[in-house]
């Protein structure tokens, strides 16, 4: 199986190399891995701690633990690796204490040995999932302690299948897993991994901190004019196609802010073309009295939630639901599509009556109407949910002491 794994890794690289000729993201993925690992300079007199995050979402999840670790050990050198270009491109838009961020090399034996030999991490944290066998094995042989942070497992994962023996070996390299929920703990226990503690989702800590440090935005404040605000956050094309008919009605009652997942000029123009009056664009804001504003830039969505009365979060029609905890931290009702099974926080929000699933434009309008009548109760319930689930990062750090 290890031979097949190595062959598969190289085939994946070949596919990405071919794709890099046509796809900008693949091009960045390849280019970032051309930088020699030994070109990165690190201090020899500091203990190095390595966090691996697949992308920006996992970085947000690991950030509370990183910050807590640095508070406990301020002299630590904090290394973060990313698999995806999205993480490398946008992590600096967060307030952080990262000393160095690099792309994770391809998971071959040779590259993993070189990576571990150069950085020599004393502690290793893999956030949520993505378990790269060769890097983990080399770190273990080098004497590092290895932890899973906000780990989340489902029965459909290959670790729990009849053919998952090799992949289970990667999990057995960990000293301890700190899981988001009891189901993940039970799944790990079912394959003989008992060094597991349920600490919850660290994103609750992250979102509480985001809300507390949120700054006013003059453009958004001017646009909303103290009127009710509905946000489409991280919307995909399919979300926009489904919701546009409802927006024609809802714009009579709400100021609408659309923050698309794809902010390319072509896509922004496609969204604007759906409406009879050109919406305002954030980067070209002129205060024309429009009722729709498109966030055509990265980094302003979080600021926008402080002005919102409710939010639709994209990805629920593709099975890639975006972060619903972010608007939830601001105490507003949340809406999303029907494909949310991979996201336990979505089920929690539904069970607690603070979120609504929608199937089409009509059901979205009905859900908005229902949520409007429950706005105060939802705000109170969300405060309770976040108060109950905060503190995961501190639990992890205390466990490591």
Tab-separated table of C-alpha atoms in Angstrom:
chain	number	residue	atom	x	y	z
A	1	UNK	CA	0.000	0.000	0.000
A	2	UNK	CA	2.906	2.381	0.706
A	3	UNK	CA	4.102	1.909	-2.863
A	4	UNK	CA	0.635	2.768	-4.152
A	5	UNK	CA	0.540	5.795	-1.837
A	6	UNK	CA	3.871	7.077	-3.129
A	7	UNK	CA	2.800	6.476	-6.708
A	8	UNK	CA	-0.501	8.260	-6.077
A	9	UNK	CA	1.257	11.289	-4.573
A	10	UNK	CA	3.469	11.622	-7.648
A	11	UNK	CA	0.507	11.214	-9.987
A	12	UNK	CA	-1.299	13.963	-8.098
A	13	UNK	CA	1.700	16.267	-8.550
A	14	UNK	CA	1.750	15.493	-12.289
A	15	UNK	CA	-1.928	16.393	-12.563
A	16	UNK	CA	-1.357	19.663	-10.693
A	17	UNK	CA	1.639	20.484	-12.905
A	18	UNK	CA	-0.448	20.021	-16.040
A	19	UNK	CA	-3.317	22.002	-14.518
A	20	UNK	CA	-0.912	24.831	-13.649
A	21	UNK	CA	-0.697	25.717	-17.332
A	22	UNK	CA	-4.404	26.532	-17.366
A	23	UNK	CA	-5.573	27.169	-13.805
A	24	UNK	CA	-4.225	30.119	-11.714
A	25	UNK	CA	-4.711	28.333	-8.385
A	26	UNK	CA	-2.839	25.239	-9.584
A	27	UNK	CA	-0.077	27.519	-10.872
A	28	UNK	CA	0.326	29.048	-7.415
A	29	UNK	CA	0.280	25.556	-5.853
A	30	UNK	CA	3.213	24.485	-8.050
A	31	UNK	CA	5.140	27.759	-7.811
A	32	UNK	CA	4.958	27.828	-4.012
A	33	UNK	CA	6.585	24.405	-3.796
A	34	UNK	CA	9.540	25.399	-5.965
A	35	UNK	CA	11.038	27.401	-3.106
A	36	UNK	CA	13.781	25.270	-1.496
A	37	UNK	CA	13.023	24.364	2.108
A	38	UNK	CA	16.587	25.126	3.207
A	39	UNK	CA	16.229	28.704	1.965
A	40	UNK	CA	14.012	29.475	4.978
A	41	UNK	CA	16.060	30.801	7.866
A	42	UNK	CA	15.014	29.879	11.402
A	43	UNK	CA	16.600	30.742	14.769
A	44	UNK	CA	18.570	27.895	16.307
A	45	UNK	CA	17.980	29.005	19.904
A	46	UNK	CA	14.172	28.733	19.844
A	47	UNK	CA	11.851	25.763	20.145
A	48	UNK	CA	9.959	25.331	16.867
A	49	UNK	CA	6.279	24.334	16.899
A	50	UNK	CA	4.640	23.309	13.633
A	51	UNK	CA	0.942	23.700	12.794
A	52	UNK	CA	-0.367	22.260	9.526
A	53	UNK	CA	-3.562	23.740	8.052
A	54	UNK	CA	-5.067	22.552	4.792
A	55	UNK	CA	-6.355	26.025	3.917
A	56	UNK	CA	-7.625	29.276	5.390
A	57	UNK	CA	-10.596	27.687	7.168
A	58	UNK	CA	-8.319	25.324	9.067
A	59	UNK	CA	-6.003	28.236	9.880
A	60	UNK	CA	-8.944	30.033	11.499
A	61	UNK	CA	-9.652	26.840	13.423
A	62	UNK	CA	-6.086	26.492	14.636
A	63	UNK	CA	-5.507	30.185	15.353
A	64	UNK	CA	-6.945	30.180	18.910
A	65	UNK	CA	-4.605	27.306	19.828
A	66	UNK	CA	-1.629	29.034	18.181
A	67	UNK	CA	-2.340	32.229	20.112
A	68	UNK	CA	-2.818	30.375	23.389
A	69	UNK	CA	0.412	28.438	22.812
A	70	UNK	CA	2.362	31.632	22.143
A	71	UNK	CA	0.893	33.229	25.252
A	72	UNK	CA	2.045	30.262	27.331
A	73	UNK	CA	5.447	30.055	25.590
A	74	UNK	CA	6.188	33.436	23.958
A	75	UNK	CA	9.701	32.425	22.862
A	76	UNK	CA	8.364	29.637	20.655
A	77	UNK	CA	9.016	29.895	16.911
A	78	UNK	CA	5.651	29.240	15.233
A	79	UNK	CA	5.750	27.566	11.819
A	80	UNK	CA	2.562	27.115	9.783
A	81	UNK	CA	2.256	25.064	6.614
A	82	UNK	CA	-0.571	25.180	4.097
A	83	UNK	CA	-1.621	22.726	1.429
A	84	UNK	CA	-3.773	25.212	-0.478
A	85	UNK	CA	-2.837	28.595	-1.997
A	86	UNK	CA	-5.919	30.108	-0.324
A	87	UNK	CA	-4.248	29.745	3.045
A	88	UNK	CA	-0.940	31.221	1.937
A	89	UNK	CA	-2.603	34.132	0.168
A	90	UNK	CA	-4.969	35.265	2.887
A	91	UNK	CA	-3.695	34.173	6.307
A	92	UNK	CA	-2.021	37.576	6.754
A	93	UNK	CA	-5.448	39.203	6.715
A	94	UNK	CA	-5.915	37.688	10.197
A	95	UNK	CA	-4.259	38.974	13.341
A	96	UNK	CA	-1.756	36.264	14.222
A	97	UNK	CA	1.609	35.477	15.803
A	98	UNK	CA	2.937	33.228	13.035
A	99	UNK	CA	6.693	33.523	12.564
A	100	UNK	CA	6.859	31.709	9.232
A	101	UNK	CA	4.294	30.274	6.801
A	102	UNK	CA	5.254	27.978	3.910
A	103	UNK	CA	3.676	25.477	1.571
A	104	UNK	CA	3.777	21.886	2.792
A	105	UNK	CA	6.072	19.967	0.420
A	106	UNK	CA	4.749	17.018	-1.531
A	107	UNK	CA	4.388	14.068	0.855
A	108	UNK	CA	7.212	11.906	-0.465
A	109	UNK	CA	9.776	10.243	1.824
A	110	UNK	CA	12.656	12.374	0.552
A	111	UNK	CA	10.845	15.711	0.834
A	112	UNK	CA	9.424	14.837	4.240
A	113	UNK	CA	12.855	13.900	5.610
A	114	UNK	CA	14.336	17.142	4.297
A	115	UNK	CA	11.487	19.213	5.753
A	116	UNK	CA	11.717	17.672	9.225
A	117	UNK	CA	15.537	17.756	9.273
A	118	UNK	CA	15.541	21.465	8.427
A	119	UNK	CA	12.818	22.671	10.784
A	120	UNK	CA	13.246	20.077	13.563
A	121	UNK	CA	9.819	20.659	15.182
A	122	UNK	CA	9.417	19.702	18.848
A	123	UNK	CA	5.616	19.691	18.737
A	124	UNK	CA	3.381	19.153	15.709
A	125	UNK	CA	-0.313	20.055	15.399
A	126	UNK	CA	-2.470	18.948	12.471
A	127	UNK	CA	-5.682	20.984	12.381
A	128	UNK	CA	-9.025	19.235	11.716
A	129	UNK	CA	-7.898	16.734	9.081
A	130	UNK	CA	-5.375	16.084	6.313
A	131	UNK	CA	-2.921	13.510	7.604
A	132	UNK	CA	0.246	13.332	5.514
A	133	UNK	CA	1.839	9.999	6.361
A	134	UNK	CA	5.501	10.606	5.448
A	135	UNK	CA	5.732	13.973	7.192
A	136	UNK	CA	4.075	12.556	10.293
A	137	UNK	CA	6.324	9.495	10.336
A	138	UNK	CA	9.475	11.580	9.949
A	139	UNK	CA	8.348	13.936	12.714
A	140	UNK	CA	7.690	10.972	14.998
A	141	UNK	CA	11.112	9.446	14.282
A	142	UNK	CA	12.678	12.828	14.991
A	143	UNK	CA	11.157	12.816	18.467
A	144	UNK	CA	8.312	15.302	17.971
A	145	UNK	CA	5.054	15.125	19.902
A	146	UNK	CA	2.110	15.028	17.477
A	147	UNK	CA	-1.420	16.271	18.181
A	148	UNK	CA	-4.693	16.573	16.297
A	149	UNK	CA	-6.569	19.840	16.926
A	150	UNK	CA	-10.337	20.202	16.379
A	151	UNK	CA	-10.183	16.800	14.700
A	152	UNK	CA	-13.390	15.751	12.994
A	153	UNK	CA	-14.135	12.280	11.652
A	154	UNK	CA	-17.062	10.683	9.871
A	155	UNK	CA	-17.861	6.989	9.282
A	156	UNK	CA	-17.348	7.532	5.547
A	157	UNK	CA	-13.657	8.403	6.023
A	158	UNK	CA	-11.232	5.850	4.653
A	159	UNK	CA	-9.699	5.277	8.101
A	160	UNK	CA	-12.790	3.304	9.089
A	161	UNK	CA	-13.142	1.227	5.916
A	162	UNK	CA	-11.927	-2.345	5.382
A	163	UNK	CA	-9.182	-1.057	3.085
A	164	UNK	CA	-8.057	1.675	5.497
A	165	UNK	CA	-5.223	-0.163	7.252
A	166	UNK	CA	-2.443	1.961	5.780
A	167	UNK	CA	-4.279	5.205	6.476
A	168	UNK	CA	-4.930	4.139	10.063
A	169	UNK	CA	-1.156	3.920	10.505
A	170	UNK	CA	-0.977	7.697	10.067
A	171	UNK	CA	-3.495	8.202	12.900
A	172	UNK	CA	-1.528	5.924	15.197
A	173	UNK	CA	1.459	8.263	14.916
A	174	UNK	CA	-0.410	10.858	17.010
A	175	UNK	CA	0.174	11.285	20.726
A	176	UNK	CA	-3.293	12.702	21.270
A	177	UNK	CA	-6.404	13.849	19.411
A	178	UNK	CA	-8.540	16.761	20.576
A	179	UNK	CA	-11.826	16.203	18.746
A	180	UNK	CA	-14.760	18.450	17.996
A	181	UNK	CA	-17.414	15.922	19.001
A	182	UNK	CA	-18.107	12.618	20.699
A	183	UNK	CA	-18.775	10.841	17.405
A	184	UNK	CA	-15.187	11.485	16.310
A	185	UNK	CA	-13.928	10.118	19.618
A	186	UNK	CA	-16.055	6.990	19.264
A	187	UNK	CA	-14.802	6.402	15.732
A	188	UNK	CA	-11.178	6.663	16.835
A	189	UNK	CA	-11.872	4.356	19.773
A	190	UNK	CA	-13.412	1.825	17.368
A	191	UNK	CA	-10.035	1.369	15.636
A	192	UNK	CA	-8.062	1.140	18.860
A	193	UNK	CA	-7.042	4.781	19.266
A	194	UNK	CA	-7.833	5.760	22.843
A	195	UNK	CA	-5.676	8.860	23.374
A	196	UNK	CA	-8.629	11.132	22.601
A	197	UNK	CA	-10.262	14.069	24.395
A	198	UNK	CA	-13.420	15.865	23.265
A	199	UNK	CA	-12.635	19.579	23.564
A	200	UNK	CA	-15.048	21.045	21.012
A	201	UNK	CA	-14.613	23.308	18.025
A	202	UNK	CA	-11.917	25.970	18.461
A	203	UNK	CA	-13.702	28.178	15.929
A	204	UNK	CA	-16.090	29.281	18.675
A	205	UNK	CA	-13.094	30.861	20.415
A	206	UNK	CA	-11.959	32.346	17.140
A	207	UNK	CA	-15.344	33.874	16.292
A	208	UNK	CA	-15.818	35.320	19.774
A	209	UNK	CA	-12.426	37.042	19.417
A	210	UNK	CA	-13.349	38.284	15.938
A	211	UNK	CA	-16.563	39.831	17.197
A	212	UNK	CA	-14.844	41.485	20.161
A	213	UNK	CA	-12.210	43.050	17.891
A	214	UNK	CA	-14.499	44.013	15.021
A	215	UNK	CA	-14.001	47.594	13.868
A	216	UNK	CA	-16.524	49.928	12.309
A	217	UNK	CA	-16.490	50.301	8.541
A	218	UNK	CA	-17.562	53.691	7.218
A	219	UNK	CA	-18.539	52.435	3.761
A	220	UNK	CA	-20.751	49.665	5.135
A	221	UNK	CA	-22.185	51.939	7.816
A	222	UNK	CA	-23.077	54.558	5.185
A	223	UNK	CA	-24.627	51.958	2.873
A	224	UNK	CA	-26.945	50.334	5.426
A	225	UNK	CA	-28.384	53.657	6.699
A	226	UNK	CA	-29.712	51.967	9.860
A	227	UNK	CA	-32.045	49.784	7.779
A	228	UNK	CA	-32.431	46.005	8.186
A	229	UNK	CA	-29.598	44.194	6.436
A	230	UNK	CA	-29.511	40.781	4.749
A	231	UNK	CA	-26.113	39.343	3.796
A	232	UNK	CA	-25.240	36.630	1.296
A	233	UNK	CA	-21.901	35.461	2.645
A	234	UNK	CA	-19.446	33.440	0.522
A	235	UNK	CA	-22.156	32.708	-2.034
A	236	UNK	CA	-21.492	30.363	-4.933
A	237	UNK	CA	-23.025	30.760	-8.392
A	238	UNK	CA	-25.714	28.184	-7.625
A	239	UNK	CA	-26.663	30.076	-4.442
A	240	UNK	CA	-26.990	33.306	-6.371
A	241	UNK	CA	-29.040	31.710	-9.146
A	242	UNK	CA	-31.480	30.265	-6.627
A	243	UNK	CA	-31.786	33.376	-4.455
A	244	UNK	CA	-31.944	36.215	-7.005
A	245	UNK	CA	-35.751	35.939	-7.504
A	246	UNK	CA	-36.225	36.262	-3.733
A	247	UNK	CA	-33.856	39.219	-3.552
A	248	UNK	CA	-36.094	41.224	-5.885
A	249	UNK	CA	-38.798	40.986	-3.211
A	250	UNK	CA	-36.597	41.212	-0.147
A	251	UNK	CA	-34.838	44.355	-1.342
A	252	UNK	CA	-38.062	46.201	-0.533
A	253	UNK	CA	-37.476	45.493	3.171
A	254	UNK	CA	-33.717	45.005	3.432
A	255	UNK	CA	-30.451	46.478	2.379
A	256	UNK	CA	-28.680	43.534	0.747
A	257	UNK	CA	-24.952	42.854	0.831
A	258	UNK	CA	-23.615	40.141	-1.488
A	259	UNK	CA	-20.157	38.747	-0.697
A	260	UNK	CA	-19.461	36.163	-3.428
A	261	UNK	CA	-16.952	33.355	-3.004
A	262	UNK	CA	-15.585	34.215	-6.460
A	263	UNK	CA	-14.634	37.896	-6.701
A	264	UNK	CA	-13.290	37.801	-10.236
A	265	UNK	CA	-14.366	40.730	-12.400
A	266	UNK	CA	-16.326	38.417	-14.692
A	267	UNK	CA	-18.356	36.993	-11.828
A	268	UNK	CA	-19.002	40.396	-10.224
A	269	UNK	CA	-20.352	41.620	-13.555
A	270	UNK	CA	-22.579	38.530	-13.828
A	271	UNK	CA	-24.116	39.260	-10.426
A	272	UNK	CA	-24.639	42.945	-11.220
A	273	UNK	CA	-26.347	42.053	-14.514
A	274	UNK	CA	-29.104	40.199	-12.634
A	275	UNK	CA	-30.540	43.432	-11.244
A	276	UNK	CA	-32.342	46.269	-13.028
A	277	UNK	CA	-30.363	48.980	-11.229
A	278	UNK	CA	-26.640	48.431	-11.060
A	279	UNK	CA	-25.689	47.495	-7.488
A	280	UNK	CA	-23.030	49.467	-5.685
A	281	UNK	CA	-19.558	47.910	-5.555
A	282	UNK	CA	-17.525	48.170	-2.391
A	283	UNK	CA	-14.318	49.225	-4.168
A	284	UNK	CA	-16.195	51.882	-6.162
A	285	UNK	CA	-18.671	53.013	-3.525
A	286	UNK	CA	-20.326	56.348	-4.321
A	287	UNK	CA	-23.352	56.317	-1.971
A	288	UNK	CA	-25.907	56.351	-4.771
A	289	UNK	CA	-28.737	55.160	-2.550
A	290	UNK	CA	-28.800	51.654	-4.022
A	291	UNK	CA	-30.289	48.760	-2.047
A	292	UNK	CA	-27.663	46.174	-3.080
A	293	UNK	CA	-23.919	46.283	-2.381
A	294	UNK	CA	-21.441	43.750	-3.767
A	295	UNK	CA	-18.292	43.113	-1.739
A	296	UNK	CA	-15.833	42.815	-4.619
A	297	UNK	CA	-12.832	42.454	-2.320
A	298	UNK	CA	-11.496	40.062	0.314
A	299	UNK	CA	-11.537	40.845	4.024
A	300	UNK	CA	-14.717	42.886	4.573
A	301	UNK	CA	-17.325	40.163	5.124
A	302	UNK	CA	-16.614	39.832	8.846
A	303	UNK	CA	-17.022	43.581	9.300
A	304	UNK	CA	-20.319	43.407	7.435
A	305	UNK	CA	-21.894	40.933	9.890
A	306	UNK	CA	-21.927	43.547	12.650
A	307	UNK	CA	-24.477	45.488	10.597
A	308	UNK	CA	-26.574	42.466	9.580
A	309	UNK	CA	-29.944	41.262	10.794
A	310	UNK	CA	-29.672	37.875	9.075
A	311	UNK	CA	-27.287	36.014	6.790
A	312	UNK	CA	-27.438	33.379	4.085
A	313	UNK	CA	-24.181	31.375	3.943
A	314	UNK	CA	-23.118	29.820	0.659
A	315	UNK	CA	-21.970	26.299	-0.131
A	316	UNK	CA	-25.027	24.461	1.151
A	317	UNK	CA	-26.036	23.404	-2.345
A	318	UNK	CA	-22.617	21.919	-3.111
A	319	UNK	CA	-21.802	20.189	0.180
A	320	UNK	CA	-19.093	22.774	0.923
A	321	UNK	CA	-20.869	24.958	3.435
A	322	UNK	CA	-18.870	27.990	4.500
A	323	UNK	CA	-18.429	29.221	8.056
A	324	UNK	CA	-21.823	29.708	9.726
A	325	UNK	CA	-20.207	30.367	13.124
A	326	UNK	CA	-19.005	33.761	11.914
A	327	UNK	CA	-22.484	35.305	11.488
A	328	UNK	CA	-23.678	33.234	14.449
A	329	UNK	CA	-21.204	35.034	16.711
A	330	UNK	CA	-23.011	38.272	15.898
A	331	UNK	CA	-26.311	36.776	17.052
A	332	UNK	CA	-28.110	36.754	13.719
A	333	UNK	CA	-30.271	34.014	12.113
A	334	UNK	CA	-28.460	31.907	9.516
A	335	UNK	CA	-29.768	30.292	6.322
A	336	UNK	CA	-28.106	27.678	4.106
A	337	UNK	CA	-28.810	24.985	1.536
A	338	UNK	CA	-29.707	21.323	2.188
A	339	UNK	CA	-26.252	19.701	1.906
A	340	UNK	CA	-24.850	20.302	5.376
A	341	UNK	CA	-24.324	16.755	6.727
A	342	UNK	CA	-20.520	17.194	6.984
A	343	UNK	CA	-20.868	20.168	9.328
A	344	UNK	CA	-21.923	19.382	12.916
A	345	UNK	CA	-22.328	23.065	13.771
A	346	UNK	CA	-25.047	23.295	11.112
A	347	UNK	CA	-27.050	20.506	12.731
A	348	UNK	CA	-26.553	22.123	16.136
A	349	UNK	CA	-27.857	25.461	14.866
A	350	UNK	CA	-30.881	23.753	13.294
A	351	UNK	CA	-31.624	21.784	16.451
A	352	UNK	CA	-31.461	24.956	18.526
A	353	UNK	CA	-33.740	26.853	16.129
A	354	UNK	CA	-31.211	29.540	15.183
A	355	UNK	CA	-30.715	28.408	11.573
A	356	UNK	CA	-32.940	27.496	8.629
A	357	UNK	CA	-32.386	25.299	5.586
A	358	UNK	CA	-33.802	26.367	2.251
A	359	UNK	CA	-34.518	24.474	-0.958
A	360	UNK	CA	-35.429	27.288	-3.331
A	361	UNK	CA	-36.228	30.977	-3.615
A	362	UNK	CA	-39.725	30.588	-2.182
A	363	UNK	CA	-38.583	28.672	0.907
A	364	UNK	CA	-35.893	31.299	1.451
A	365	UNK	CA	-38.482	34.086	1.567
A	366	UNK	CA	-40.612	32.079	4.002
A	367	UNK	CA	-37.598	31.361	6.207
A	368	UNK	CA	-36.638	35.048	6.292
A	369	UNK	CA	-40.188	35.910	7.319
A	370	UNK	CA	-40.121	33.298	10.105
A	371	UNK	CA	-36.700	34.401	11.347
A	372	UNK	CA	-37.781	38.045	11.431
A	373	UNK	CA	-40.426	37.194	13.999
A	374	UNK	CA	-37.929	35.279	16.147
A	375	UNK	CA	-35.011	37.690	15.941
A	376	UNK	CA	-34.743	38.422	19.680
A	377	UNK	CA	-35.048	34.769	20.748
A	378	UNK	CA	-32.442	33.695	18.182
A	379	UNK	CA	-29.993	36.338	19.366
A	380	UNK	CA	-30.359	35.156	22.968
A	381	UNK	CA	-30.015	31.493	22.008
A	382	UNK	CA	-26.882	32.112	19.958
A	383	UNK	CA	-25.294	33.883	22.912
A	384	UNK	CA	-25.973	30.777	25.004
A	385	UNK	CA	-24.521	28.463	22.333
A	386	UNK	CA	-21.286	30.424	22.061
A	387	UNK	CA	-20.916	30.765	25.831
A	388	UNK	CA	-21.364	27.006	26.214
A	389	UNK	CA	-18.873	26.086	23.473
A	390	UNK	CA	-16.053	28.550	24.126
A	391	UNK	CA	-12.776	27.589	25.743
A	392	UNK	CA	-11.635	24.693	23.513
A	393	UNK	CA	-8.218	26.240	22.894
A	394	UNK	CA	-7.548	26.717	26.615
A	395	UNK	CA	-8.562	23.124	27.320
A	396	UNK	CA	-6.018	21.910	24.768
A	397	UNK	CA	-3.176	24.067	26.101
A	398	UNK	CA	-3.903	23.066	29.707
A	399	UNK	CA	-3.813	19.412	28.661
A	400	UNK	CA	-0.346	19.903	27.148
A	401	UNK	CA	1.139	21.482	30.284
